[in-house]
C-alpha cells in the first residue's frame, strides 16, 4: 500500500513514547505518520495471533474476538463547506450537506493514459469543524475547504495548505497549479436552486410544445375539431409538462400513445380535445415581446428536452424552424453559453451546437435544469479540462467552519466541478471505545497480516468453530480500514472456515463489504449490529461530534436489511435525563422499526476513564443542572447504579415487546455489542430500589458514594 507520508526508523527498534501492552518490537515492520491522518501514528506489525480469547470472568456472551486494529484512527482531515456541490450519477448537482450514504455519485478512475468519470457510491458521510480556506479559480469557481483537503491538479494530488512549520512537508496548492474537472464558473447558485418561476414554466412549455408537441384546430363542414398532443419516450419530461400545464390551470389526460416495437421504444402522451383548453395552451406558448431571463432559461430546458441531445461529448439542439433556432441562440447569449449554428441538412434541420467542452455543457445543464436525466450523464467520458481552472488565490478565512466530507468507492468525488479526494471514513471523538485516552486516538497498531494468521488459526484441528465477535474493542470499520482493507480478508477467512461471526460498528464503511457479507451469510451465521442511541440529531452531534448522523445510521440499517442480512441495533449509550425519556425512546424505537432493525439491545452510558472526563466536562458546560444527578448515578465508578439500570429496563422492556424487537437477531447484537459497557437490559436482574432522583437530575436520596467500588459486572 502507498502512503503519502513518512516512515520513522528507530535504530534500536523502540517506539518512543509508546506503551502498548503486547506489542513486541520484533514484529514491527514500520512506523508511519501521514498528513492524511493528522496527529496519528500507525505502527504496522506482523501479528503472531488473530483470535483473542475473552476471559470467562468478563461474563461476555462470546469467547473469541478479533481486533485488526489496536487504537483508533477516527480523526478526519478532509472536509469541504456544506454548500459544496457534488456531481450525482444522474448528472445533477446536490450540496454535500444533502448527500447521504448510499447515494450514487460521480467519481473518477484511471483507464490507461486517461482518467474517466465513473459511477460510484457514497459509503460514509461525516461532519466536523475545521479551519477554513477559500480556493478561487480563474473561471470564477470558489471552493471552501480545510487545509488538509486534497484536489487533483495537473501535477497530481495536492493539499490546500502546507503543514505547520516544523511538522514536515507535503505537496500543497499554489497559484501555479490548475485543478482538474470542469469547474462551476459563476453559476454555483443555479446548481443548487433550479429556477421554477412562472416565466420559467412558460418558457419550458414553449420550448417543449413548439419543439415536439402537436396543436390542431380546424373547422370542417361538420364542425370544429381541436386537439393537443405531446408524446414522449421520457417520463420525466412528460410529467413535468403535464404538471406545468396543470399549474397554469390546464388539465390534460395521460395515456399510452404507441407500444414498443423491436426498433422503437414505447411512447406515452398527454392529450386534450377541449377547445377552451387548446386555446389556453396556445396562449401559454405565445412568443413574448421581450423574453425575461427566466423565460429564456425555461425555453432552453424545454427545447433541449424536446429536440436536444448530448452524447457525453457534443450537445446539440435540432429544429427546422428558423424562429426556434434564433430564439435558442438568443437565450444562449443571455446565459453566456458559447455556441455555433451548423448548416441545415438535406431536409432543412439545423443544429445549434454548444462549444467550449465539458465546462460549457455542464454550465448549460446547471443553468437550465432540463428534466430528462439520461441526457445529463457523463459516465464514461474522459476527464478533459477545457476551461481555465488555474488557481488565482488561496486565502485563510481566519476562522473555523462547519465542514462535511464523504467516503466513496473510488476515493474521490466531483466537488464544485473539480476532482476532490475524499475522507477514508469518519471523524469522531470515539469516547465509547475501550482504552480511551490520547494514545488510543493517536497511536494505532495495525496487524497487516491478520487475515493470513487468522486463516492458519482457523485451519487448526483444535478450532471448534465457536462464534467470533468483531468490534468488541475497536471499531473494525474505523478510518484506517479505508486504507488497509483488512476486513474483506477476515470475513472471507471466517466464512471459508465455517465460523459464525458478528460485527458491531458505527461506521457506514461497512456498506463496502455488504456483497461479501451476503456471500458469507450463505455459509455461516452472520450477525450485524449498528450503534444508534439518538433520535435528536442536534444532541447526537453535541455528544458524538463528527460521528454519522442518526439518518446515516438508519440508512446503513436499511442497506443491511436490503442485502437480506439481519441487523441488530445497540441503543447505547442511553444518557440519564437526556435520552431516557419515554418520548425519546419511543421515537427512536419507531425509527428503528421503520428502518427494518431485527432486534435491539439497550444499554446505559458507560463512563470509562478518559470518556468520563470528556463527558462530564461537556455536561458541566452544556447541562450543568444534571451534573449532581450523574454524580449519584455513577459515583466514582464507570457503570450506572443498579437501580438506574433496573428502572431503565422496566421502561424499555414493554416498548421493545410492543414493537417486536426481540428474538435471535437481538442476541446477535448482544454478542456484537457487549463491549459497550454495562449489563444487557433484556436480561433478568435482581431488582433494587431507584428512588429520589427526579427528571431534572436532583433528589434527596443518594445512590451511594461508594458505587465506584462495587463490582457490578
XYZ file of C-alpha atoms in Angstrom:
713
model
C 0.000 0.000 0.000
C 1.147 3.518 -0.725
C 1.278 6.220 1.912
C 1.689 9.915 1.304
C 3.706 10.179 4.481
C 6.950 9.204 6.085
C 8.258 6.037 7.702
C 10.055 6.531 11.005
C 13.006 4.243 11.559
C 14.270 3.502 15.064
C 17.739 2.020 15.223
C 17.055 0.264 18.498
C 13.614 -0.976 17.470
C 11.907 1.015 20.215
C 8.876 3.214 19.831
C 9.465 6.461 21.701
C 6.612 7.497 23.949
C 4.535 4.434 23.070
C 3.424 1.930 25.646
C 1.044 -0.605 24.172
C 0.829 -3.890 26.050
C 1.565 -6.925 23.944
C 3.403 -5.055 21.176
C 6.683 -6.826 20.513
C 9.110 -4.740 18.518
C 10.318 -7.879 16.746
C 7.040 -7.831 14.825
C 7.223 -4.152 13.943
C 7.518 -3.546 10.206
C 7.495 0.225 10.229
C 6.075 3.246 11.968
C 4.242 5.641 9.695
C 2.921 9.149 10.021
C 0.867 10.604 7.213
C -0.744 14.008 6.699
C -3.843 12.105 5.620
C -4.237 11.119 9.298
C -3.103 14.240 11.089
C -1.865 13.558 14.612
C -1.998 9.769 14.227
C 0.988 7.420 14.180
C 0.494 3.961 12.660
C 2.618 1.030 13.783
C 2.403 -1.704 11.164
C 3.115 -5.047 12.788
C 3.175 -8.722 11.893
C 0.750 -10.301 14.323
C 1.501 -13.704 15.831
C -2.176 -14.366 16.502
C -5.514 -13.052 15.284
C -8.040 -14.703 17.591
C -8.226 -13.353 21.129
C -9.864 -15.418 23.857
C -12.162 -13.469 26.147
C -11.632 -14.227 29.864
C -14.519 -16.107 31.436
C -14.541 -13.626 34.305
C -15.621 -10.880 31.905
C -19.081 -12.522 31.598
C -19.197 -11.637 27.909
C -21.659 -13.632 25.767
C -18.852 -14.673 23.399
C -15.480 -16.343 23.886
C -13.497 -15.136 20.881
C -12.853 -11.802 19.262
C -10.662 -10.293 16.523
C -9.222 -6.788 16.622
C -7.317 -5.954 13.428
C -6.513 -2.536 14.910
C -5.437 -1.506 18.386
C -6.255 2.117 18.927
C -8.493 4.357 16.887
C -7.773 6.441 13.805
C -11.082 8.293 13.741
C -9.693 11.752 13.066
C -10.899 13.304 9.841
C -8.753 15.811 7.990
C -10.518 16.070 4.636
C -13.618 18.232 4.530
C -15.369 20.922 2.488
C -18.059 23.515 3.081
C -21.619 22.069 3.376
C -22.746 24.082 0.335
C -20.136 22.421 -1.925
C -21.910 20.858 -4.891
C -21.406 17.157 -5.597
C -21.990 15.715 -9.062
C -24.543 12.914 -8.780
C -24.599 9.882 -11.062
C -27.737 11.175 -12.808
C -25.805 14.260 -13.913
C -27.396 16.675 -11.473
C -25.707 18.554 -8.655
C -26.511 18.351 -4.936
C -24.998 20.225 -1.961
C -22.784 17.854 0.007
C -24.844 18.587 3.141
C -27.765 16.798 1.412
C -25.735 13.824 0.160
C -26.473 10.629 2.089
C -24.888 7.219 2.434
C -25.919 5.011 -0.478
C -26.268 7.866 -2.978
C -24.828 7.184 -6.418
C -22.394 9.898 -7.449
C -19.631 10.519 -9.980
C -16.019 9.686 -9.197
C -13.042 9.022 -11.441
C -10.784 6.093 -12.286
C -7.631 5.672 -14.329
C -8.174 3.982 -17.702
C -4.815 3.554 -19.354
C -3.480 7.019 -20.051
C -6.865 8.625 -19.371
C -8.866 9.348 -16.251
C -12.582 8.792 -16.767
C -15.760 9.731 -14.950
C -17.338 6.646 -13.381
C -20.322 5.933 -11.158
C -19.574 5.207 -7.522
C -21.363 5.012 -4.175
C -21.226 7.140 -1.051
C -20.055 4.790 1.696
C -19.964 7.267 4.555
C -20.711 10.911 5.335
C -19.337 12.922 8.236
C -19.454 16.429 9.647
C -16.803 18.282 11.616
C -15.417 21.759 12.299
C -12.132 22.815 10.681
C -10.175 25.948 9.870
C -11.474 27.181 6.528
C -9.672 28.235 3.357
C -11.148 29.655 0.146
C -9.667 28.478 -3.151
C -10.620 30.687 -6.112
C -10.108 29.609 -9.730
C -9.694 31.691 -12.863
C -13.122 30.725 -14.224
C -14.775 32.089 -11.068
C -15.205 28.766 -9.252
C -14.794 29.032 -5.473
C -14.285 26.155 -3.032
C -14.146 26.392 0.749
C -12.240 23.512 2.331
C -9.964 22.597 5.198
C -6.226 22.967 4.785
C -5.921 19.175 4.770
C -8.295 18.642 1.872
C -6.758 17.474 -1.402
C -7.604 18.294 -5.000
C -6.307 16.815 -8.243
C -4.007 19.153 -10.147
C -2.020 18.831 -13.380
C 0.817 17.644 -11.110
C -1.155 15.144 -9.064
C -2.937 15.364 -5.710
C -2.155 18.407 -3.575
C -3.322 19.692 -0.209
C -4.972 23.065 0.180
C -2.314 24.311 2.615
C 1.171 23.268 3.755
C 1.824 21.654 7.105
C 2.609 23.954 10.033
C 6.237 24.931 10.246
C 8.297 22.165 11.824
C 5.746 19.405 11.077
C 7.323 18.239 7.832
C 6.462 18.783 4.181
C 3.692 17.824 1.805
C 2.614 18.921 -1.694
C 0.191 21.843 -1.497
C -1.656 24.156 -3.860
C -0.092 27.310 -5.278
C -1.178 29.835 -7.873
C 0.940 27.917 -10.386
C -1.450 24.958 -10.236
C -4.533 24.102 -12.292
C -7.277 21.909 -10.878
C -8.837 19.140 -12.957
C -12.501 18.938 -13.956
C -14.940 21.403 -15.463
C -15.497 23.963 -12.692
C -18.609 25.932 -11.887
C -17.684 29.342 -13.126
C -20.132 31.859 -11.680
C -23.202 29.600 -11.656
C -22.975 27.854 -8.296
C -26.357 29.181 -7.150
C -28.039 27.853 -10.262
C -26.826 24.332 -9.494
C -28.304 24.383 -6.029
C -31.532 26.264 -6.809
C -33.152 25.268 -10.135
C -35.493 28.017 -11.358
C -39.220 27.295 -11.006
C -40.818 30.701 -11.609
C -43.995 31.184 -13.726
C -41.848 32.640 -16.523
C -39.550 29.598 -16.378
C -42.541 27.280 -16.670
C -43.981 29.230 -19.629
C -40.591 29.165 -21.325
C -40.253 25.437 -20.741
C -43.694 24.693 -22.189
C -42.975 26.917 -25.195
C -39.762 25.069 -25.991
C -41.276 21.637 -25.336
C -44.628 22.027 -27.105
C -43.346 24.042 -30.077
C -40.461 21.588 -30.329
C -42.265 18.257 -30.025
C -45.988 18.819 -29.445
C -48.955 18.971 -31.768
C -51.739 21.575 -31.733
C -54.614 21.024 -34.177
C -57.522 23.406 -34.785
C -59.612 23.125 -37.937
C -63.202 23.762 -38.877
C -64.985 21.272 -41.158
C -68.488 21.207 -42.538
C -69.448 19.044 -39.592
C -67.953 21.385 -37.005
C -64.708 22.493 -35.395
C -62.100 19.976 -34.245
C -59.360 20.896 -31.780
C -56.646 18.685 -30.332
C -53.435 18.892 -28.316
C -50.968 16.044 -28.059
C -47.497 15.666 -26.591
C -45.995 12.159 -26.850
C -42.563 11.345 -25.433
C -40.347 8.399 -24.562
C -39.061 10.045 -21.386
C -41.462 10.111 -18.467
C -39.591 12.922 -16.687
C -40.250 15.500 -19.395
C -43.835 14.370 -19.965
C -44.627 14.544 -16.259
C -43.034 17.987 -15.937
C -45.009 19.268 -18.920
C -48.303 17.954 -17.571
C -47.548 19.398 -14.134
C -46.634 22.820 -15.541
C -49.846 22.882 -17.593
C -51.857 21.934 -14.523
C -50.223 24.762 -12.541
C -51.434 27.116 -15.283
C -54.968 25.766 -14.924
C -54.840 23.452 -17.959
C -55.925 19.857 -17.385
C -54.766 17.068 -19.710
C -55.266 13.325 -19.877
C -52.374 10.880 -19.967
C -52.399 7.532 -21.721
C -50.226 5.253 -23.836
C -49.615 6.586 -27.332
C -47.743 3.746 -29.028
C -46.470 0.359 -27.887
C -42.836 -0.637 -28.022
C -41.523 -2.492 -31.070
C -38.201 -4.099 -31.875
C -36.950 -0.802 -33.261
C -38.829 1.819 -31.246
C -39.489 2.489 -27.583
C -42.956 2.871 -26.155
C -44.450 6.367 -26.090
C -46.807 7.885 -23.520
C -48.696 11.066 -24.218
C -50.795 13.827 -22.690
C -53.925 14.847 -24.601
C -56.895 17.178 -24.660
C -59.522 17.968 -27.283
C -61.422 20.688 -25.444
C -61.487 23.922 -27.401
C -61.003 26.127 -24.344
C -58.089 24.024 -23.157
C -56.355 24.051 -26.524
C -56.842 27.812 -26.691
C -55.289 28.165 -23.230
C -52.249 26.150 -24.321
C -51.815 28.384 -27.375
C -51.927 31.388 -25.080
C -49.257 29.919 -22.774
C -46.790 29.299 -25.618
C -47.163 32.641 -27.361
C -43.849 34.302 -28.189
C -43.141 37.031 -25.614
C -42.354 40.502 -26.917
C -39.405 40.839 -24.544
C -38.397 37.456 -23.084
C -37.270 37.581 -19.453
C -34.140 35.773 -18.336
C -36.294 33.169 -16.538
C -38.345 32.584 -19.713
C -35.134 32.110 -21.739
C -33.806 29.603 -19.210
C -37.058 27.655 -19.283
C -37.177 27.745 -23.091
C -33.706 26.209 -23.347
C -34.680 23.448 -20.906
C -37.866 22.696 -22.868
C -36.323 22.740 -26.343
C -33.436 20.588 -25.096
C -35.824 18.011 -23.616
C -37.809 18.054 -26.858
C -35.129 18.264 -29.542
C -31.759 18.197 -27.807
C -29.106 15.526 -27.480
C -25.848 15.071 -25.617
C -23.705 12.007 -26.173
C -21.220 12.973 -23.476
C -19.051 14.923 -25.910
C -21.385 17.091 -28.026
C -24.553 18.983 -27.012
C -26.881 19.889 -29.888
C -30.399 21.245 -30.270
C -32.027 20.497 -33.640
C -35.032 22.113 -35.350
C -36.130 23.127 -38.853
C -37.867 26.334 -37.762
C -35.772 29.478 -38.039
C -37.546 31.266 -35.193
C -36.993 28.323 -32.871
C -33.317 28.290 -33.796
C -32.924 32.043 -33.450
C -34.693 32.059 -30.078
C -32.419 29.238 -28.906
C -29.293 31.201 -29.821
C -30.620 34.397 -28.235
C -31.357 32.532 -24.993
C -27.855 31.061 -25.004
C -26.417 34.536 -25.452
C -28.401 35.705 -22.419
C -26.793 32.970 -20.321
C -23.320 33.292 -21.793
C -23.351 29.783 -23.285
C -20.910 29.672 -26.255
C -22.456 28.093 -29.350
C -22.430 27.870 -33.138
C -25.181 27.303 -35.703
C -24.425 24.456 -38.068
C -25.759 24.388 -41.657
C -29.105 22.709 -42.257
C -29.148 19.194 -43.654
C -30.980 17.998 -46.759
C -34.374 18.036 -45.035
C -33.870 21.500 -43.605
C -32.988 20.614 -39.985
C -30.215 22.751 -38.487
C -28.303 22.322 -35.224
C -27.270 24.728 -32.516
C -24.112 23.210 -31.006
C -22.671 24.225 -27.643
C -18.913 24.748 -27.811
C -16.310 25.072 -25.079
C -16.121 21.468 -23.945
C -17.473 19.820 -20.822
C -17.467 23.012 -18.767
C -19.878 24.691 -21.225
C -22.138 21.643 -21.329
C -22.252 21.445 -17.534
C -22.956 25.172 -17.406
C -25.894 24.686 -19.772
C -27.328 21.902 -17.610
C -26.726 23.830 -14.403
C -28.456 26.987 -15.575
C -31.400 25.422 -17.414
C -32.229 22.289 -15.379
C -33.667 20.034 -18.111
C -35.991 17.250 -16.976
C -34.557 14.260 -18.862
C -31.854 12.699 -16.726
C -30.358 10.367 -19.343
C -29.195 13.342 -21.392
C -27.225 14.816 -18.486
C -24.918 11.930 -17.624
C -21.163 11.991 -18.216
C -20.312 8.467 -17.037
C -17.533 7.044 -19.198
C -16.365 10.401 -20.559
C -12.686 11.211 -20.300
C -11.617 13.948 -17.913
C -10.558 16.827 -20.141
C -10.081 20.228 -18.591
C -11.066 22.660 -21.337
C -11.711 25.705 -19.142
C -9.144 27.677 -17.177
C -9.094 26.231 -13.678
C -5.854 27.919 -12.719
C -5.746 28.871 -9.056
C -5.690 32.636 -8.616
C -5.860 32.744 -4.820
C -5.806 30.591 -1.675
C -6.828 32.505 1.415
C -7.411 31.583 5.027
C -10.835 32.746 6.189
C -9.438 33.315 9.657
C -11.920 31.107 11.480
C -13.213 27.567 11.880
C -16.286 26.491 9.913
C -18.618 23.531 9.756
C -17.335 21.069 7.184
C -18.603 17.866 5.575
C -16.874 15.017 3.806
C -17.809 11.693 2.322
C -16.194 8.332 1.685
C -16.716 6.933 -1.820
C -15.954 3.732 -3.638
C -13.424 5.424 -5.923
C -11.737 7.527 -3.254
C -12.775 10.791 -4.896
C -15.763 12.831 -6.000
C -16.557 15.938 -8.034
C -16.788 18.988 -5.755
C -17.884 22.282 -7.332
C -16.856 20.836 -10.673
C -13.309 19.772 -9.742
C -11.901 16.404 -8.726
C -11.615 16.148 -4.961
C -10.064 13.480 -2.767
C -12.330 12.064 -0.079
C -12.039 11.057 3.545
C -11.497 7.348 4.161
C -14.062 7.270 6.949
C -15.456 9.180 9.856
C -14.062 11.822 12.158
C -15.268 11.160 15.671
C -14.494 11.529 19.333
C -14.647 7.782 19.919
C -15.376 8.208 23.580
C -17.222 4.930 23.970
C -14.377 2.643 22.838
C -12.143 0.866 25.309
C -8.667 2.190 26.069
C -9.910 5.770 25.878
C -7.267 8.448 26.044
C -4.828 10.287 23.842
C -2.700 7.266 22.984
C -5.774 5.381 21.866
C -6.556 8.122 19.355
C -3.010 8.888 18.227
C -1.121 5.568 18.368
C -2.676 2.855 16.220
C -1.269 -0.628 15.819
C -2.234 -2.228 12.503
C -1.981 -6.001 12.202
C -1.261 -6.023 8.497
C -1.148 -9.830 8.219
C -4.200 -10.510 10.373
C -6.141 -12.318 7.635
C -3.293 -14.729 6.886
C -2.716 -15.503 10.555
C -6.453 -15.937 11.066
C -6.720 -18.493 8.263
C -3.929 -20.533 9.824
C -5.596 -20.469 13.251
C -8.999 -21.421 11.855
C -7.445 -24.371 9.994
C -6.166 -25.992 13.185
C -7.908 -29.240 14.167
C -8.415 -27.807 17.646
C -10.618 -24.986 16.394
C -14.246 -25.748 17.287
C -15.928 -23.062 15.174
C -17.244 -21.028 18.067
C -18.772 -17.658 17.261
C -16.331 -14.759 16.874
C -17.219 -11.130 17.618
C -15.653 -8.125 15.872
C -15.993 -4.586 17.138
C -15.612 -5.590 20.773
C -12.625 -3.346 21.445
C -12.102 -1.018 18.496
C -14.359 -0.411 15.526
C -13.195 -2.668 12.653
C -14.602 -0.107 10.218
C -12.649 2.786 11.632
C -10.959 5.267 9.336
C -7.784 3.253 8.791
C -9.830 0.400 7.312
C -10.434 2.532 4.242
C -6.678 2.403 3.655
C -5.667 -1.055 4.883
C -8.764 -3.066 3.826
C -8.246 -5.811 6.395
C -11.913 -6.698 6.877
C -12.547 -8.395 3.497
C -9.798 -10.924 4.252
C -11.116 -11.502 7.779
C -14.686 -12.011 6.566
C -13.580 -14.450 3.862
C -11.389 -16.428 6.280
C -14.213 -16.814 8.800
C -16.794 -17.787 6.184
C -14.496 -20.218 4.380
C -13.721 -21.997 7.659
C -17.358 -22.303 8.675
C -17.010 -19.942 11.645
C -20.038 -17.825 12.576
C -19.301 -14.208 13.407
C -20.834 -10.879 14.333
C -19.797 -7.262 13.741
C -20.724 -4.117 15.631
C -19.917 -0.740 14.108
C -20.948 2.881 13.920
C -19.133 3.291 10.614
C -21.087 3.191 7.372
C -17.927 2.000 5.605
C -19.420 -1.447 6.278
C -21.555 -0.882 3.166
C -18.436 -1.525 1.076
C -18.383 -5.130 2.268
C -22.117 -5.918 2.078
C -21.731 -8.105 -1.052
C -19.016 -10.108 0.725
C -21.070 -10.348 3.917
C -24.051 -11.562 1.911
C -21.919 -14.340 0.423
C -20.578 -15.194 3.872
C -24.126 -15.490 5.238
C -24.738 -18.305 2.765
C -22.047 -20.311 4.553
C -22.248 -19.275 8.222
C -24.416 -17.391 10.670
C -23.608 -13.680 10.331
C -24.842 -11.110 12.836
C -24.537 -7.388 12.230
C -25.088 -4.639 14.752
C -25.214 -0.857 14.410
C -24.884 1.533 17.341
C -27.589 4.192 17.425
C -28.834 5.854 20.596
C -30.135 9.240 19.471
C -33.307 10.352 17.761
C -32.295 14.001 18.160
C -29.550 14.816 15.641
C -28.586 18.041 17.409
C -27.965 16.241 20.696
C -26.190 13.412 18.898
C -23.704 15.770 17.275
C -23.153 17.561 20.588
C -22.296 14.311 22.385
C -20.658 12.486 19.466
C -19.202 15.334 17.388
C -18.470 14.322 13.826
C -19.964 10.843 14.014
C -22.532 9.616 11.466
C -25.922 11.228 11.907
C -28.931 9.168 13.029
C -30.213 9.343 9.457
C -26.954 7.953 8.080
C -27.017 5.058 10.541
C -30.672 4.360 9.767
C -29.743 4.250 6.078
C -26.990 1.763 6.934
C -29.553 -0.421 8.700
C -31.791 -0.241 5.633
C -28.898 -1.186 3.367
C -28.048 -4.193 5.545
C -31.660 -5.345 5.538
C -31.943 -4.759 1.785
C -28.983 -7.105 1.390
C -31.014 -9.785 3.159
C -29.000 -9.717 6.374
C -30.280 -9.294 9.942
C -29.339 -6.098 11.707
C -29.497 -5.692 15.444
C -29.163 -2.235 16.927
C -27.193 -1.273 20.006
C -29.167 1.539 21.598
C -26.183 2.774 23.526
C -25.370 4.900 25.299
C -28.655 5.910 26.895
C -27.902 9.192 28.672
C -29.621 9.824 32.016
C -32.122 12.714 31.775
C -31.182 13.403 28.157
C -32.216 10.355 26.115
C -34.023 8.137 28.620
C -37.417 9.845 28.429
C -40.353 7.768 27.270
C -40.956 10.102 24.323
C -37.350 9.867 23.092
C -37.176 6.085 23.457
C -40.494 5.609 21.670
C -39.408 7.889 18.830
C -36.058 6.130 18.467
C -37.509 2.620 18.541
C -40.160 3.590 15.995
C -37.457 4.772 13.584
C -35.592 1.502 14.097
C -38.708 -0.487 13.266
C -39.215 1.634 10.165
C -35.603 1.016 9.105
C -36.067 -2.744 9.469
C -33.988 -3.461 12.578
C -34.368 -7.082 13.624
C -33.595 -6.572 17.310
C -32.277 -4.132 19.856
C -30.125 -4.072 22.943
C -30.445 -1.069 25.246
C -27.537 -0.020 27.440
C -26.954 2.984 29.685
C -23.945 5.237 29.397
C -20.668 3.673 30.493
C -18.103 6.198 31.744
C -14.708 4.632 31.282
C -11.578 6.533 32.291
C -10.917 9.138 29.636
C -14.512 9.005 28.459
C -15.646 10.010 31.935
C -13.605 13.217 31.960
C -14.713 14.195 28.466
C -18.409 13.544 29.066
C -18.655 15.159 32.480
C -16.770 18.195 31.177
C -19.268 18.504 28.338
C -22.167 18.016 30.748
C -20.936 20.799 33.017
C -20.684 23.178 30.067
C -23.980 22.361 28.359
C -26.201 20.883 31.087
C -24.780 21.955 34.452
C -28.058 21.186 36.262
C -27.554 17.469 35.504
C -24.065 17.113 36.979
C -25.279 16.429 40.528
C -27.653 13.698 39.373
C -24.916 11.993 37.366
C -22.749 12.026 40.454
C -25.339 9.936 42.254
C -25.970 7.593 39.310
C -22.274 6.919 38.641
C -20.494 7.834 41.868
C -16.796 7.235 41.312
C -17.335 4.269 39.021
C -17.780 3.661 35.319
C -21.151 1.893 35.390
C -24.584 3.282 36.150
C -26.025 2.247 39.518
C -28.038 -0.961 39.529
C -31.154 0.960 40.498
C -30.924 3.098 37.350
C -30.382 0.042 35.170
C -33.435 -1.631 36.668
C -35.522 1.488 36.158
C -34.352 1.785 32.547
C -35.143 -1.841 31.838
C -38.649 -1.520 33.232
C -39.157 1.456 30.937
C -37.848 -0.061 27.704
C -38.992 -3.680 28.009
C -42.659 -3.013 27.106
C -41.568 -0.704 24.281
C -39.356 -3.441 22.841
C -42.053 -6.072 23.208
C -44.733 -3.882 21.611
C -42.568 -3.383 18.547
C -41.392 -6.969 18.195
C -37.741 -6.054 18.527
C -36.681 -9.153 20.435
C -35.560 -12.524 19.112
C -32.441 -14.155 17.759
C -31.187 -11.118 15.899
C -31.128 -9.262 19.188
C -28.879 -11.900 20.675
C -26.537 -11.425 17.741
C -26.479 -7.756 18.560
C -25.723 -8.708 22.150
C -22.738 -10.737 21.059
C -21.526 -7.931 18.866
C -22.080 -5.224 21.390
C -21.199 -6.374 24.861
C -18.107 -4.211 24.886
C -20.235 -1.080 25.172
C -20.077 -1.455 28.909
C -22.822 -2.434 31.302
C -25.241 -5.294 31.553
C -27.661 -6.087 28.742
C -31.023 -4.840 29.779
C -33.045 -7.611 28.181
C -31.833 -9.973 30.898
C -33.423 -10.539 34.293
C -31.712 -8.591 37.030
C -32.060 -8.512 40.771
C -34.473 -5.688 41.486
C -33.209 -2.758 43.510
C -34.814 0.453 44.623
C -34.173 3.508 42.481
C -35.805 6.443 44.114
C -35.217 10.035 44.992
C -33.722 11.075 41.643
C -36.082 13.254 39.648
C -36.117 14.057 35.971
C -34.042 17.178 36.494
C -31.174 15.177 37.965
C -31.755 16.285 41.561
C -33.193 14.490 44.539
C -32.858 13.841 48.230
C -31.858 10.210 48.171
C -28.267 9.339 47.391
C -27.395 6.370 45.231
C -24.270 5.797 47.245
C -20.896 7.426 47.265
C -19.184 4.061 47.168
C -20.729 2.862 43.903
C -17.387 3.175 42.213
C -16.005 0.452 44.445
C -18.738 -2.043 43.566
C -18.068 -4.916 41.224
C -21.290 -4.674 39.263
C -20.464 -6.948 36.354
